[in-house]
Amino acid sequence: MLISINQATCTNTTNKNPFSRPRMNENGVATVTPRNTGVKGVMAGGLTGATEIIITYPTDFIKTQLQLDETLRVSGIRQKQYSGMWDCVRKTISKNGVLGLYRGLNIILCASIPKNALRFGAFEAFKNQAANERGDLSMKARILCGFGAGVCEAILVVTPMETIKVKYIHDTWCLNPRFKGIYHAVICILKNEGLR
């Protein structure tokens, strides 16, 4: 289907966008005011993190189950439970329902929201410091801001939360689980192993 636009009805010249936005005409790009970019970055990051985890968590859960299944088999703790990915999905759903694919989600959700909020917020903070007086950033500065935000995210949120996640999921499959819930797991891990 071909759509044509009558040039006589457009007020702009042929080289300009007939659907221009005033803010883009003023600044060249759609920008937000500098006074609240950090808050918007944190909010956008938090919502992005929650959405991402809700969509992708079942895949991560199955991957972790298969890794633990192989580890427990090799160490002689128990026999192999799953023949593959789809077998793990089928057995998880038959044993715990569809929500069984979301076991342990709360810890990841509690980690993903601050993880992405920290990444987006740190990027905005670094960007505000690195931008010139017009608010422009070079490509090198953007890369460095992104790198700094990623390092903050990895050190402060990702490493501790991945450790807790794996230990919690592993514990749920033990014959005598020691954790009563995710918050109890965090307390026990901190008490017995500290922050290392």
CSV table of C-alpha atoms in Angstrom, one decimal:
chain,number,residue,atom,x,y,z
A,1,MET,CA,0.0,0.0,0.0
A,2,LEU,CA,1.5,3.4,-1.0
A,3,ILE,CA,0.7,6.5,1.0
A,4,SER,CA,1.3,9.8,-0.5
A,5,ILE,CA,1.4,13.2,1.2
A,6,ASN,CA,0.2,16.2,-0.7
A,7,GLN,CA,3.1,18.7,-0.5
A,8,ALA,CA,0.8,21.7,-0.8
A,9,THR,CA,-0.8,20.9,2.5
A,10,CYS,CA,2.5,20.6,4.5
A,11,THR,CA,3.7,23.8,6.0
A,12,ASN,CA,7.3,22.7,6.3
A,13,THR,CA,9.7,22.4,3.4
A,14,THR,CA,10.4,19.0,1.9
A,15,ASN,CA,13.6,18.6,3.9
A,16,LYS,CA,11.9,19.1,7.3
A,17,ASN,CA,9.7,16.8,9.3
A,18,PRO,CA,6.0,17.6,8.8
A,19,PHE,CA,5.4,16.2,12.3
A,20,SER,CA,8.0,18.2,14.2
A,21,ARG,CA,7.8,18.7,17.9
A,22,PRO,CA,8.4,22.2,19.4
A,23,ARG,CA,10.9,20.9,22.0
A,24,MET,CA,13.0,19.3,19.2
A,25,ASN,CA,13.0,22.6,17.3
A,26,GLU,CA,14.3,24.4,20.4
A,27,ASN,CA,16.9,21.9,21.6
A,28,GLY,CA,17.6,19.7,18.6
A,29,VAL,CA,16.5,16.6,20.6
A,30,ALA,CA,13.7,15.8,23.0
A,31,THR,CA,15.3,16.6,26.4
A,32,VAL,CA,14.3,16.6,30.0
A,33,THR,CA,15.0,19.4,32.4
A,34,PRO,CA,18.3,18.8,34.3
A,35,ARG,CA,16.8,19.3,37.7
A,36,ASN,CA,15.0,16.0,37.7
A,37,THR,CA,16.9,13.7,35.4
A,38,GLY,CA,18.3,11.6,38.3
A,39,VAL,CA,14.9,10.9,39.7
A,40,LYS,CA,13.5,10.1,36.3
A,41,GLY,CA,16.5,7.8,35.6
A,42,VAL,CA,16.0,6.0,38.9
A,43,MET,CA,12.2,5.6,38.3
A,44,ALA,CA,12.7,4.5,34.6
A,45,GLY,CA,15.4,2.0,35.7
A,46,GLY,CA,13.2,0.5,38.5
A,47,LEU,CA,10.3,0.0,36.2
A,48,THR,CA,12.5,-1.4,33.4
A,49,GLY,CA,14.1,-3.8,35.9
A,50,ALA,CA,10.8,-5.1,37.2
A,51,THR,CA,9.4,-5.6,33.7
A,52,GLU,CA,12.6,-7.4,32.5
A,53,ILE,CA,12.6,-9.8,35.4
A,54,ILE,CA,8.9,-10.7,35.2
A,55,ILE,CA,9.4,-11.6,31.5
A,56,THR,CA,12.8,-13.4,31.7
A,57,TYR,CA,12.7,-15.1,35.2
A,58,PRO,CA,11.3,-18.5,34.1
A,59,THR,CA,14.2,-19.0,31.7
A,60,ASP,CA,16.7,-18.1,34.4
A,61,PHE,CA,15.0,-20.3,36.9
A,62,ILE,CA,15.1,-23.3,34.6
A,63,LYS,CA,18.8,-22.6,33.8
A,64,THR,CA,19.7,-22.5,37.5
A,65,GLN,CA,17.7,-25.8,38.1
A,66,LEU,CA,19.6,-27.5,35.3
A,67,GLN,CA,23.0,-26.3,36.6
A,68,LEU,CA,22.2,-27.4,40.2
A,69,ASP,CA,20.8,-30.7,38.9
A,70,GLU,CA,24.1,-31.5,37.2
A,71,THR,CA,26.2,-30.3,40.2
A,72,LEU,CA,24.3,-32.4,42.6
A,73,ARG,CA,24.6,-35.4,40.3
A,74,VAL,CA,28.3,-35.0,39.9
A,75,SER,CA,28.9,-34.6,43.6
A,76,GLY,CA,26.8,-37.8,44.3
A,77,ILE,CA,24.2,-36.0,46.4
A,78,ARG,CA,21.3,-37.2,44.2
A,79,GLN,CA,20.5,-38.7,40.9
A,80,LYS,CA,19.8,-36.5,37.8
A,81,GLN,CA,16.3,-35.2,37.9
A,82,TYR,CA,15.9,-33.7,34.5
A,83,SER,CA,16.7,-34.9,31.0
A,84,GLY,CA,16.7,-31.4,29.6
A,85,MET,CA,15.2,-28.0,29.5
A,86,TRP,CA,11.7,-29.0,28.5
A,87,ASP,CA,11.6,-31.9,31.0
A,88,CYS,CA,12.5,-29.4,33.8
A,89,VAL,CA,9.7,-27.0,32.7
A,90,ARG,CA,7.2,-29.9,32.5
A,91,LYS,CA,8.2,-31.3,35.9
A,92,THR,CA,8.2,-27.9,37.6
A,93,ILE,CA,4.7,-27.1,36.3
A,94,SER,CA,3.3,-30.5,37.2
A,95,LYS,CA,4.7,-30.3,40.7
A,96,ASN,CA,4.2,-26.6,41.5
A,97,GLY,CA,1.9,-25.2,38.8
A,98,VAL,CA,2.9,-22.4,36.4
A,99,LEU,CA,3.9,-20.2,39.4
A,100,GLY,CA,6.5,-22.8,40.2
A,101,LEU,CA,8.5,-21.2,37.4
A,102,TYR,CA,8.6,-18.1,39.5
A,103,ARG,CA,9.9,-19.6,42.7
A,104,GLY,CA,12.5,-17.2,44.1
A,105,LEU,CA,11.2,-14.4,42.0
A,106,ASN,CA,10.8,-12.0,45.0
A,107,ILE,CA,14.6,-12.0,45.7
A,108,ILE,CA,15.4,-11.3,42.0
A,109,LEU,CA,12.7,-8.6,41.8
A,110,CYS,CA,14.0,-7.0,45.0
A,111,ALA,CA,17.4,-7.0,43.3
A,112,SER,CA,16.5,-6.1,39.8
A,113,ILE,CA,14.5,-2.9,40.7
A,114,PRO,CA,17.4,-1.4,42.7
A,115,LYS,CA,20.0,-2.8,40.2
A,116,ASN,CA,18.4,-1.0,37.2
A,117,ALA,CA,17.5,2.1,39.3
A,118,LEU,CA,21.2,2.3,40.4
A,119,ARG,CA,22.4,1.8,36.8
A,120,PHE,CA,20.1,4.5,35.3
A,121,GLY,CA,20.6,6.9,38.2
A,122,ALA,CA,24.4,6.5,38.2
A,123,PHE,CA,24.5,7.0,34.5
A,124,GLU,CA,22.5,10.2,34.8
A,125,ALA,CA,24.7,11.4,37.7
A,126,PHE,CA,27.9,10.7,35.7
A,127,LYS,CA,26.4,12.2,32.6
A,128,ASN,CA,25.6,15.4,34.4
A,129,GLN,CA,29.1,15.7,35.7
A,130,ALA,CA,30.7,14.9,32.3
A,131,ALA,CA,28.5,17.0,30.1
A,132,ASN,CA,29.8,20.3,28.7
A,133,GLU,CA,28.0,23.6,29.4
A,134,ARG,CA,25.4,22.9,26.6
A,135,GLY,CA,24.7,19.4,28.1
A,136,ASP,CA,26.5,17.6,25.2
A,137,LEU,CA,28.5,14.4,25.8
A,138,SER,CA,31.2,13.0,23.5
A,139,MET,CA,31.0,9.3,22.6
A,140,LYS,CA,34.0,8.7,24.8
A,141,ALA,CA,32.2,10.4,27.7
A,142,ARG,CA,29.1,8.4,27.1
A,143,ILE,CA,31.0,5.1,27.1
A,144,LEU,CA,32.8,6.1,30.4
A,145,CYS,CA,29.5,7.1,32.0
A,146,GLY,CA,28.0,3.7,31.0
A,147,PHE,CA,31.0,1.9,32.2
A,148,GLY,CA,30.9,3.6,35.6
A,149,ALA,CA,27.2,2.9,36.0
A,150,GLY,CA,27.8,-0.7,35.1
A,151,VAL,CA,30.6,-1.0,37.7
A,152,CYS,CA,28.4,0.5,40.4
A,153,GLU,CA,25.6,-1.9,39.5
A,154,ALA,CA,27.8,-5.0,39.5
A,155,ILE,CA,29.6,-4.2,42.8
A,156,LEU,CA,26.7,-3.0,44.8
A,157,VAL,CA,23.8,-5.1,43.6
A,158,VAL,CA,24.5,-7.9,41.1
A,159,THR,CA,27.2,-9.9,42.8
A,160,PRO,CA,25.5,-10.0,46.3
A,161,MET,CA,22.1,-10.8,44.8
A,162,GLU,CA,23.3,-13.5,42.4
A,163,THR,CA,25.0,-15.2,45.4
A,164,ILE,CA,21.9,-15.1,47.5
A,165,LYS,CA,19.7,-16.3,44.5
A,166,VAL,CA,21.8,-19.3,43.8
A,167,LYS,CA,22.2,-20.3,47.4
A,168,TYR,CA,18.4,-19.9,48.0
A,169,ILE,CA,17.4,-21.9,44.9
A,170,HIS,CA,19.9,-24.6,45.8
A,171,ASP,CA,18.5,-24.8,49.3
A,172,THR,CA,14.9,-25.2,48.2
A,173,TRP,CA,15.8,-28.5,46.5
A,174,CYS,CA,17.8,-29.9,49.5
A,175,LEU,CA,16.1,-32.7,51.6
A,176,ASN,CA,16.4,-30.6,54.7
A,177,PRO,CA,16.3,-26.9,53.6
A,178,ARG,CA,17.8,-24.5,56.1
A,179,PHE,CA,16.1,-21.4,54.8
A,180,LYS,CA,12.5,-20.6,55.8
A,181,GLY,CA,12.2,-17.9,53.2
A,182,ILE,CA,14.3,-15.5,51.2
A,183,TYR,CA,14.7,-13.0,54.0
A,184,HIS,CA,15.7,-15.8,56.4
A,185,ALA,CA,18.2,-16.8,53.7
A,186,VAL,CA,19.8,-13.3,53.6
A,187,ILE,CA,20.0,-13.2,57.4
A,188,CYS,CA,21.6,-16.7,57.6
A,189,ILE,CA,24.1,-16.0,54.8
A,190,LEU,CA,25.2,-12.7,56.4
A,191,LYS,CA,25.4,-14.3,59.8
A,192,ASN,CA,27.3,-17.4,58.7
A,193,GLU,CA,29.4,-16.1,55.8
A,194,GLY,CA,29.5,-12.3,56.3
A,195,LEU,CA,29.8,-9.9,53.4
A,196,ARG,CA,32.7,-11.7,51.6
